[in-house]
Amino acid sequence: MSSSFFHTKIFSFLVALLHLKCLLLPVESASPSLITDKEALISFKSQLKELEPPTLLSSWSNSNYSPCNWTGVTCNEFRQRVIALNLSGFGLEGTISPHITNLSFLGSLQLQNNKLRGNLPPQIGNLFRLTVMNLSSNSLEGEIPLNISKLTKLQVLDLMSNKITGTIPEELSHLSKLQVLNLGRNSLLGEISASLSNLSSLTYLNLGTNSLSGRIPGDLGRLGNLKVLDLTINNLFGTVPSSIYNMSSLVNLALASNRLWGEIPYDIGNKLPNLLVFNYCFNNFTGKIPGSLHNLTNIQVIRMAHNLLEGTVPPGLGNLPFLQMYNIGFNRIVSSGDDGLAFITSLANSTRLNFLAVDGNALEGVISESVGNLSKVLSKLYMGSNRIYGKIPISIGRLRSLTLLNLNNNSISGGVPDVIGQLKELQYLGLAGNKISGSIPNSLGNLRKLNQIDLSGNELVGGIPTSFENFQSLLSLDLSNNRLNRSVPKEILNLPSLSTILNLSRNFLDGPLPREVGVLEKVVTIDLSDNRLSEGNQKLCMHLGCGNSQSDERLKKIYVITAVMAAMAVCFLIALVIVVRRRKTKATGTSELSNGKPQMISYSELRQATGNFNQENVIGSGSFGSVYKGYLIEGIHVAVKVLDIKRTGSWKSFLAECEALKNVRHRNLVKLITSCSSLDFRNMEFLALVYEFLKYGLGEKPSTSGDVYSFGVMLLELFTGMSPIQESFSGELNLVKWVESSFPENVMQVLDAELNNLQHQGQSINPEKQNHVLIIIIGLGLSCTKDSPDRRISIREALRSLKTAKDTLMKQAPILE
């Protein structure tokens, strides 16, 4: 055989082999790739479980060959690779498996609105084809992986509403195609890096609701395409860089709830002509309201409440047809003369206005009848704490969409107009602290959705209308400090929802209390003092069930409550003694511990502590009145006898009693203590000491992380009104996880209803400020109760957070750094 023949055969064989390989190549490459994707998805599913039916991932199984047919999965045109995964809102719980990174053709990953936990796998950087990654509204933890910088095609990165910690990595600045960066509502620390200004394609930047500090980088002004800048609810300080006011593309500028100061440029409306949302609330801005904002005819939201702005309201409010919210409350804005409120009625052209707040200023004037021409969709109207006088106009009855009307603490006179009874959507009616006279109209009984009514501190006369029996949703009723007479109608004592406040004190009510008073056992704060009720009626407990066939059973219940309060009072006394001791040892430099444990507390110290309740201002005076306060003091004296303090002579023998009280639902007693002065941190310190010293006394080894955890649980219990041993908590569900599931978006759903209307120095706190403070405190409670002690914040950080909340409530002057 010649060599040429041999070479010809070999060449023909190789050509045939190559041809065969070319024919088989598409099958060999496509099939394993899709199989690999399928295996990655099955591994991903193995780490998850669906909390609620229907089971949307039931199609994800090995028996279903092609994953391209699976729910939430999208493949490319030739169905060879998985290019998108969208499982948003599937009710998934579990962790994100690192195997998801084997989906190497994935361009879109959307897992938002689930309950995913754990860290974001660092392998996520291998998905280099990703253009969209949305993992918002989950419970993801840990830091942002640094190799996320490898996702150079990423256009959308949304990690909002998780529990992500650490700092904002500099590596994010490498994502040159990024258009949306949303890291809001996490636990990020540190300063905002100026390197973010390298993201020249960015149109949306949200870093709000974190714990970021430092100043706003002026370099952010280089983001020429930015439309949304949200830095709200952080610890940023200083002035706003002038470069921010040159970002003419901005549509939404939100810097609320920081520690910013300085004047807002008068020509801001000219520099930011596209602005639709302007939110500068809860800062220390000075100067005047910039009138150029009123020239932005398309603007929808103007919010500057809780600052130090002065001067008058500039003209031009009639130019804003699309305005939905106007909030300048709690500043130093002034007006004078009868027509000092004319700017309000100029908002009649804003037919979409649903929120108007001018409360907490020095506005003088009369409410014009033209107020009835305001938007038909106006829902909330805050005008309290000003210098408004004159009568409430009849036209107010035309504002049929109102859910809240706050005219508290003015100098309004005349009567309560009957037409208020036409506001069928009203949930809050506040007319307290005025000079309103006449009788309470029966028409108010038409307000069947009302959950809070405050007419206290006026000159109202006559009786309490029996039509109040229609208030089937009422939580709080305050008619105190008036001139009401006649007897207390049984109708208001039968309200099924009444649970927080019934205050009829300082009136001229007379006669005996009806037997229906027994149904008020669940009401937290009851005050009937300073009336002309029959002898003995002031002692409310004596009338729980009086004249009722079930009185014996009810009285037994009273005695049980008394015993619980008495034992609890002893525990409080122990803590109070420790408070006093700490103050003394701090002054003298001595130690409060003996061999690592608290020194014995003597009988004389406990008896002395009884007298210190008022002196140390632990209980305070508050709105709950002398009846409850005397009841608690009485309980202490009962405890002295029941527990035989004198014979034992030491605090240690009480610890079993105190430990038992951990398993008692003392929600009402806790509310009693905290209702004395809302958010009084001395009370919090006091109650925290109860937990702390109970642990010491029971032989547990003291630890700072343990104390932080106890303090966190106490905060959550106080502000949710739920016991850690609530019957509804079973399995893995506990108080902390229950609160976490609603934090922060739905935090109001877990808060105690009593906290719907906090007050400071007798004045209602603006709901926006209130919500902000409550989110801080609930977030603090969750930070204190992390599973791992290493992840809990320090007690110093906890104190700083509490001080931040307190400063927000009582902010008076700018903070200078």
PDB file of N, CA and C in Angstrom, residues 68-113:
ATOM      1  N   CYS A  68     -37.599  25.279  31.276  1.00  0.00           N
ATOM      2  CA  CYS A  68     -38.176  26.428  30.576  1.00  0.00           C
ATOM      3  C   CYS A  68     -39.685  26.510  30.767  1.00  0.00           C
ATOM      4  N   ASN A  69     -40.295  25.386  31.201  1.00  0.00           N
ATOM      5  CA  ASN A  69     -41.740  25.358  31.441  1.00  0.00           C
ATOM      6  C   ASN A  69     -42.087  25.598  32.909  1.00  0.00           C
ATOM      7  N   TRP A  70     -41.082  25.789  33.743  1.00  0.00           N
ATOM      8  CA  TRP A  70     -41.324  25.939  35.178  1.00  0.00           C
ATOM      9  C   TRP A  70     -41.813  27.358  35.500  1.00  0.00           C
ATOM     10  N   THR A  71     -42.623  27.439  36.543  1.00  0.00           N
ATOM     11  CA  THR A  71     -43.140  28.735  36.993  1.00  0.00           C
ATOM     12  C   THR A  71     -41.988  29.664  37.379  1.00  0.00           C
ATOM     13  N   GLY A  72     -42.018  30.880  36.840  1.00  0.00           N
ATOM     14  CA  GLY A  72     -41.022  31.888  37.198  1.00  0.00           C
ATOM     15  C   GLY A  72     -39.736  31.821  36.414  1.00  0.00           C
ATOM     16  N   VAL A  73     -39.616  30.828  35.522  1.00  0.00           N
ATOM     17  CA  VAL A  73     -38.375  30.632  34.766  1.00  0.00           C
ATOM     18  C   VAL A  73     -38.580  31.067  33.317  1.00  0.00           C
ATOM     19  N   THR A  74     -37.622  31.815  32.792  1.00  0.00           N
ATOM     20  CA  THR A  74     -37.654  32.234  31.390  1.00  0.00           C
ATOM     21  C   THR A  74     -36.372  31.779  30.711  1.00  0.00           C
ATOM     22  N   CYS A  75     -36.521  31.166  29.521  1.00  0.00           N
ATOM     23  CA  CYS A  75     -35.360  30.730  28.746  1.00  0.00           C
ATOM     24  C   CYS A  75     -35.196  31.632  27.523  1.00  0.00           C
ATOM     25  N   ASN A  76     -34.034  31.491  26.873  1.00  0.00           N
ATOM     26  CA  ASN A  76     -33.798  32.297  25.680  1.00  0.00           C
ATOM     27  C   ASN A  76     -34.566  31.742  24.477  1.00  0.00           C
ATOM     28  N   GLU A  77     -34.379  32.377  23.344  1.00  0.00           N
ATOM     29  CA  GLU A  77     -35.220  32.085  22.180  1.00  0.00           C
ATOM     30  C   GLU A  77     -35.175  30.626  21.769  1.00  0.00           C
ATOM     31  N   PHE A  78     -34.009  30.008  21.842  1.00  0.00           N
ATOM     32  CA  PHE A  78     -33.870  28.618  21.387  1.00  0.00           C
ATOM     33  C   PHE A  78     -34.037  27.625  22.544  1.00  0.00           C
ATOM     34  N   ARG A  79     -34.489  28.142  23.704  1.00  0.00           N
ATOM     35  CA  ARG A  79     -34.775  27.306  24.876  1.00  0.00           C
ATOM     36  C   ARG A  79     -33.568  26.446  25.254  1.00  0.00           C
ATOM     37  N   GLN A  80     -32.397  27.074  25.151  1.00  0.00           N
ATOM     38  CA  GLN A  80     -31.174  26.355  25.497  1.00  0.00           C
ATOM     39  C   GLN A  80     -30.643  26.725  26.874  1.00  0.00           C
ATOM     40  N   ARG A  81     -30.963  27.944  27.353  1.00  0.00           N
ATOM     41  CA  ARG A  81     -30.441  28.387  28.638  1.00  0.00           C
ATOM     42  C   ARG A  81     -31.488  29.209  29.385  1.00  0.00           C
ATOM     43  N   VAL A  82     -31.393  29.204  30.720  1.00  0.00           N
ATOM     44  CA  VAL A  82     -32.251  30.022  31.574  1.00  0.00           C
ATOM     45  C   VAL A  82     -31.661  31.423  31.633  1.00  0.00           C
ATOM     46  N   ILE A  83     -32.476  32.410  31.274  1.00  0.00           N
ATOM     47  CA  ILE A  83     -31.964  33.792  31.246  1.00  0.00           C
ATOM     48  C   ILE A  83     -32.634  34.698  32.280  1.00  0.00           C
ATOM     49  N   ALA A  84     -33.755  34.259  32.886  1.00  0.00           N
ATOM     50  CA  ALA A  84     -34.431  35.107  33.876  1.00  0.00           C
ATOM     51  C   ALA A  84     -35.131  34.233  34.903  1.00  0.00           C
ATOM     52  N   LEU A  85     -35.094  34.695  36.148  1.00  0.00           N
ATOM     53  CA  LEU A  85     -35.769  34.005  37.247  1.00  0.00           C
ATOM     54  C   LEU A  85     -36.543  35.053  38.040  1.00  0.00           C
ATOM     55  N   ASN A  86     -37.864  34.931  38.048  1.00  0.00           N
ATOM     56  CA  ASN A  86     -38.731  35.893  38.736  1.00  0.00           C
ATOM     57  C   ASN A  86     -39.650  35.143  39.689  1.00  0.00           C
ATOM     58  N   LEU A  87     -39.312  35.169  40.981  1.00  0.00           N
ATOM     59  CA  LEU A  87     -40.106  34.508  42.018  1.00  0.00           C
ATOM     60  C   LEU A  87     -40.599  35.534  43.035  1.00  0.00           C
ATOM     61  N   SER A  88     -40.812  36.742  42.579  1.00  0.00           N
ATOM     62  CA  SER A  88     -41.217  37.804  43.503  1.00  0.00           C
ATOM     63  C   SER A  88     -42.594  37.514  44.088  1.00  0.00           C
ATOM     64  N   GLY A  89     -42.702  37.698  45.414  1.00  0.00           N
ATOM     65  CA  GLY A  89     -43.981  37.530  46.093  1.00  0.00           C
ATOM     66  C   GLY A  89     -44.473  36.102  46.149  1.00  0.00           C
ATOM     67  N   PHE A  90     -43.565  35.111  46.115  1.00  0.00           N
ATOM     68  CA  PHE A  90     -43.971  33.707  46.149  1.00  0.00           C
ATOM     69  C   PHE A  90     -44.140  33.182  47.578  1.00  0.00           C
ATOM     70  N   GLY A  91     -43.868  34.018  48.586  1.00  0.00           N
ATOM     71  CA  GLY A  91     -43.961  33.550  49.972  1.00  0.00           C
ATOM     72  C   GLY A  91     -42.883  32.549  50.327  1.00  0.00           C
ATOM     73  N   LEU A  92     -41.680  32.746  49.787  1.00  0.00           N
ATOM     74  CA  LEU A  92     -40.584  31.803  49.991  1.00  0.00           C
ATOM     75  C   LEU A  92     -39.809  32.122  51.254  1.00  0.00           C
ATOM     76  N   GLU A  93     -39.445  31.084  51.975  1.00  0.00           N
ATOM     77  CA  GLU A  93     -38.601  31.225  53.162  1.00  0.00           C
ATOM     78  C   GLU A  93     -37.401  30.320  53.005  1.00  0.00           C
ATOM     79  N   GLY A  94     -36.251  30.787  53.467  1.00  0.00           N
ATOM     80  CA  GLY A  94     -35.037  29.995  53.352  1.00  0.00           C
ATOM     81  C   GLY A  94     -33.863  30.850  52.952  1.00  0.00           C
ATOM     82  N   THR A  95     -32.815  30.220  52.483  1.00  0.00           N
ATOM     83  CA  THR A  95     -31.602  30.931  52.100  1.00  0.00           C
ATOM     84  C   THR A  95     -31.375  30.814  50.600  1.00  0.00           C
ATOM     85  N   ILE A  96     -30.526  31.705  50.083  1.00  0.00           N
ATOM     86  CA  ILE A  96     -30.185  31.683  48.651  1.00  0.00           C
ATOM     87  C   ILE A  96     -29.006  30.740  48.463  1.00  0.00           C
ATOM     88  N   SER A  97     -29.244  29.642  47.773  1.00  0.00           N
ATOM     89  CA  SER A  97     -28.190  28.644  47.554  1.00  0.00           C
ATOM     90  C   SER A  97     -27.114  29.200  46.629  1.00  0.00           C
ATOM     91  N   PRO A  98     -25.830  28.925  46.934  1.00  0.00           N
ATOM     92  CA  PRO A  98     -24.753  29.345  46.024  1.00  0.00           C
ATOM     93  C   PRO A  98     -24.872  28.709  44.641  1.00  0.00           C
ATOM     94  N   HIS A  99     -25.630  27.595  44.535  1.00  0.00           N
ATOM     95  CA  HIS A  99     -25.780  26.925  43.246  1.00  0.00           C
ATOM     96  C   HIS A  99     -26.495  27.800  42.223  1.00  0.00           C
ATOM     97  N   ILE A 100     -27.151  28.833  42.699  1.00  0.00           N
ATOM     98  CA  ILE A 100     -27.842  29.722  41.755  1.00  0.00           C
ATOM     99  C   ILE A 100     -26.844  30.368  40.801  1.00  0.00           C
ATOM    100  N   THR A 101     -25.586  30.449  41.237  1.00  0.00           N
ATOM    101  CA  THR A 101     -24.577  31.083  40.384  1.00  0.00           C
ATOM    102  C   THR A 101     -24.167  30.190  39.220  1.00  0.00           C
ATOM    103  N   ASN A 102     -24.653  28.939  39.184  1.00  0.00           N
ATOM    104  CA  ASN A 102     -24.407  28.079  38.026  1.00  0.00           C
ATOM    105  C   ASN A 102     -25.307  28.430  36.845  1.00  0.00           C
ATOM    106  N   LEU A 103     -26.270  29.327  37.080  1.00  0.00           N
ATOM    107  CA  LEU A 103     -27.123  29.801  35.978  1.00  0.00           C
ATOM    108  C   LEU A 103     -26.355  30.878  35.216  1.00  0.00           C
ATOM    109  N   SER A 104     -25.362  30.445  34.472  1.00  0.00           N
ATOM    110  CA  SER A 104     -24.370  31.377  33.934  1.00  0.00           C
ATOM    111  C   SER A 104     -24.903  32.289  32.844  1.00  0.00           C
ATOM    112  N   PHE A 105     -26.098  31.992  32.313  1.00  0.00           N
ATOM    113  CA  PHE A 105     -26.691  32.866  31.309  1.00  0.00           C
ATOM    114  C   PHE A 105     -27.742  33.802  31.906  1.00  0.00           C
ATOM    115  N   LEU A 106     -27.879  33.788  33.222  1.00  0.00           N
ATOM    116  CA  LEU A 106     -28.932  34.554  33.883  1.00  0.00           C
ATOM    117  C   LEU A 106     -28.710  36.048  33.707  1.00  0.00           C
ATOM    118  N   GLY A 107     -29.747  36.717  33.210  1.00  0.00           N
ATOM    119  CA  GLY A 107     -29.673  38.164  33.013  1.00  0.00           C
ATOM    120  C   GLY A 107     -30.535  38.938  33.976  1.00  0.00           C
ATOM    121  N   SER A 108     -31.561  38.272  34.569  1.00  0.00           N
ATOM    122  CA  SER A 108     -32.463  38.961  35.500  1.00  0.00           C
ATOM    123  C   SER A 108     -32.787  38.036  36.666  1.00  0.00           C
ATOM    124  N   LEU A 109     -32.559  38.525  37.878  1.00  0.00           N
ATOM    125  CA  LEU A 109     -32.840  37.757  39.101  1.00  0.00           C
ATOM    126  C   LEU A 109     -33.741  38.606  39.987  1.00  0.00           C
ATOM    127  N   GLN A 110     -35.002  38.181  40.136  1.00  0.00           N
ATOM    128  CA  GLN A 110     -35.970  38.932  40.921  1.00  0.00           C
ATOM    129  C   GLN A 110     -36.587  38.018  41.990  1.00  0.00           C
ATOM    130  N   LEU A 111     -36.165  38.237  43.240  1.00  0.00           N
ATOM    131  CA  LEU A 111     -36.630  37.424  44.366  1.00  0.00           C
ATOM    132  C   LEU A 111     -37.256  38.307  45.444  1.00  0.00           C
ATOM    133  N   GLN A 112     -37.711  39.490  45.073  1.00  0.00           N
ATOM    134  CA  GLN A 112     -38.217  40.437  46.056  1.00  0.00           C
ATOM    135  C   GLN A 112     -39.519  39.968  46.701  1.00  0.00           C
ATOM    136  N   ASN A 113     -39.825  40.572  47.844  1.00  0.00           N
ATOM    137  CA  ASN A 113     -41.088  40.322  48.563  1.00  0.00           C
ATOM    138  C   ASN A 113     -41.255  38.864  48.961  1.00  0.00           C
TER     139      ASN A 113
END
